[in-house]
GROMACS .gro file of C-alpha atoms in nm:
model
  122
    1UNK     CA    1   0.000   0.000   0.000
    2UNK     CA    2   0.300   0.257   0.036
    3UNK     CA    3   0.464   0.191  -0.268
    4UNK     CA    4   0.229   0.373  -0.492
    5UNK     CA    5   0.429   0.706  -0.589
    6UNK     CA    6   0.793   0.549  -0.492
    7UNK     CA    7   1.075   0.652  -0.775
    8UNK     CA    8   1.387   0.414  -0.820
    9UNK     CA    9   1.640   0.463  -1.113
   10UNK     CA   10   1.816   0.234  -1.311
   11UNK     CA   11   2.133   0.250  -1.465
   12UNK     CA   12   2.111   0.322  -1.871
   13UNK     CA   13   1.837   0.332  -2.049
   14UNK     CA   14   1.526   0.085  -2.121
   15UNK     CA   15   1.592  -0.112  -2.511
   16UNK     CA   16   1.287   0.028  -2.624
   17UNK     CA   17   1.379   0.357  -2.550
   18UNK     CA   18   1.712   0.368  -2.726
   19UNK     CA   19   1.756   0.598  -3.022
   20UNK     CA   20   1.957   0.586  -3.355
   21UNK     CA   21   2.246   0.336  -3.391
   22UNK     CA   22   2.166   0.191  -3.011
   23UNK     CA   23   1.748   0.147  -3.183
   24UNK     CA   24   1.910  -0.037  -3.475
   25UNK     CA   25   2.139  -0.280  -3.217
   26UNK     CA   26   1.806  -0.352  -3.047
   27UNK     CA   27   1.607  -0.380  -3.363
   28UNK     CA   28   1.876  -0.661  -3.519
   29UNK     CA   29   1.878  -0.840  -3.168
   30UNK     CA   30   1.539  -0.859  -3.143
   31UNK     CA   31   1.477  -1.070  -3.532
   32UNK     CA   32   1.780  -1.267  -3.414
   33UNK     CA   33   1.722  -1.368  -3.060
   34UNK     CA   34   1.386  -1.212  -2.949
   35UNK     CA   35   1.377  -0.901  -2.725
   36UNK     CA   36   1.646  -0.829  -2.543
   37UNK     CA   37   1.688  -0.790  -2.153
   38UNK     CA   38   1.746  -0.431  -2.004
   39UNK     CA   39   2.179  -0.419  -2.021
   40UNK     CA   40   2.174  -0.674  -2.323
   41UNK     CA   41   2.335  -0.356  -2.522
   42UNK     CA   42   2.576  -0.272  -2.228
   43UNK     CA   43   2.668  -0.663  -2.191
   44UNK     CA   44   2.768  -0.649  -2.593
   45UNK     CA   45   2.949  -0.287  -2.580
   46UNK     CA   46   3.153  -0.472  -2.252
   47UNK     CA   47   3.247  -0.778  -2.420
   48UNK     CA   48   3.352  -0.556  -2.740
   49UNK     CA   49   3.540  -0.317  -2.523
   50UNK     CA   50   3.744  -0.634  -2.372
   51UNK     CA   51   3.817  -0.809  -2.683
   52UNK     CA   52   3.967  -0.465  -2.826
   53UNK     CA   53   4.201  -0.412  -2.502
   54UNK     CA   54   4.287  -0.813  -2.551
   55UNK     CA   55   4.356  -0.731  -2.900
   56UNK     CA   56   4.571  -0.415  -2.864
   57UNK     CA   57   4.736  -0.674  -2.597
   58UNK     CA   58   4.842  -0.944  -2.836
   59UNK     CA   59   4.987  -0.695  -3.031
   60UNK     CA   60   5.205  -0.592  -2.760
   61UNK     CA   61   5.398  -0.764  -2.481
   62UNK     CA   62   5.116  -0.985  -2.469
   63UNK     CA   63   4.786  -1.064  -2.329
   64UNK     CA   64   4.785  -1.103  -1.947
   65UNK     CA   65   4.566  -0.935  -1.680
   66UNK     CA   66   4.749  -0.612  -1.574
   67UNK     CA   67   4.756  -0.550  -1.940
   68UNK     CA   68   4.460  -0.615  -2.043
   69UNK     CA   69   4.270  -0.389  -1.699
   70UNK     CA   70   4.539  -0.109  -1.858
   71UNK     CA   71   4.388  -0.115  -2.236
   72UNK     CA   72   4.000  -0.110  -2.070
   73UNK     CA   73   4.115   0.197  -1.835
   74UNK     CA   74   4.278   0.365  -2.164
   75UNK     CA   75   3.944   0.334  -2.371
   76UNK     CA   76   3.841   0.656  -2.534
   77UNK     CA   77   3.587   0.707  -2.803
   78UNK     CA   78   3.483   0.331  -2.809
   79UNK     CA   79   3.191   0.261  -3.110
   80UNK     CA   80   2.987   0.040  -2.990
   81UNK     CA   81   2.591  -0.036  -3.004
   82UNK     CA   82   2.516   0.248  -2.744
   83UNK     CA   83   2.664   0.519  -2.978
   84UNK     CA   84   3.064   0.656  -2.905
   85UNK     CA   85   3.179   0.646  -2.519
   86UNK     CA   86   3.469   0.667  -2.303
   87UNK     CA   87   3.609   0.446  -2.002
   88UNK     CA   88   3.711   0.703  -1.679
   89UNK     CA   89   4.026   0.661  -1.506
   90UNK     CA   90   3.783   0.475  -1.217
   91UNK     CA   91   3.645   0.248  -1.492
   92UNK     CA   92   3.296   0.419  -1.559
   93UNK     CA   93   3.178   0.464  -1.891
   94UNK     CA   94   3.102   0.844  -2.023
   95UNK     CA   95   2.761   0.728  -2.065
   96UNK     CA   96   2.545   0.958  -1.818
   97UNK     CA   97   2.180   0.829  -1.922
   98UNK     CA   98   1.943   0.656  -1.618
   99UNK     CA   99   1.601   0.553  -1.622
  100UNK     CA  100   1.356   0.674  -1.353
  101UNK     CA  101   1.056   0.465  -1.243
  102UNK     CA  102   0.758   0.517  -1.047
  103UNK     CA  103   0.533   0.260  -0.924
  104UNK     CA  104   0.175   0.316  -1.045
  105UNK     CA  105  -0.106   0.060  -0.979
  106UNK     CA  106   0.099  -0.140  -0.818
  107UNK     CA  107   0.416  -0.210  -1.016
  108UNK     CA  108   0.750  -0.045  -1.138
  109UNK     CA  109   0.679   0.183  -1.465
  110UNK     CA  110   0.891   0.439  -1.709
  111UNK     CA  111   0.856   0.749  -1.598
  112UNK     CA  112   1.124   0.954  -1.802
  113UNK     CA  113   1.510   0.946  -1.906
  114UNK     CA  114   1.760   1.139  -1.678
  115UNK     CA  115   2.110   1.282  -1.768
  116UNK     CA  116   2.326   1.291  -1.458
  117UNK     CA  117   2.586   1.478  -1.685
  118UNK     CA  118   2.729   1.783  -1.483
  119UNK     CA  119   2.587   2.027  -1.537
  120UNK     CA  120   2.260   1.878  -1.733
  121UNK     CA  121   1.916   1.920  -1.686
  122UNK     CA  122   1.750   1.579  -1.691
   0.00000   0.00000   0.00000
């Protein structure tokens, strides 16, 4: 009974409300494995991200684990299905996009997108 009203956010934003490049990852996902789950984007940009640092690895000293954590830290202006982003030196993305939700009759719903950029109105 007091959960009517009650906001929560999520990290990133909902599949179906992904725009340009990120609709079309979701759109080619969906004929080929059905609708995808809420990070199913994020969990393809991460695996990308790692096979690029293990590839800049190999074609270096080598592929081992400090090396590897170093090439993810040194990301910048990776192209993946969520459009271009960074990694930050404490291993965020650049990414700044969260999804608030509201409960109304009695479960969790989309209320609205929110940039936590500094500095942005969300």
């Amino acid at each position: 009974d007091a959960a009517p009203g009650a906001h929560a956010t999520l990290g990133g934003t909902p599949p179906e409300k992904l725009t340009g490049k990120s609709k079309l990852f979701v759109q080619n996902y969906t004929k080929q494995h059905g609708p995808p789950q809420a990070y199913t984007a994020y969990a393809y940009d991460a695996a990308g991200l790692a096979v690029e640092a293990i590839e800049r690895c190999a074609k270096g000293d080598g592929v081992n684990r400090p090396c590897v954590l170093e090439q993810m830290f040194a990301t910048k202006d990776y192209e993946g299905a969520l459009g271009t982003f960074s990694i930050t030196e404490t291993g965020d993305t650049t990414l700044t996009t969260l999804t608030g939700l509201t409960v109304k009759s009695g479960a969790w719903q989309f209320d609205r997108l929110i940039n936590i950029a500094k500095g942005a109105a969300g």
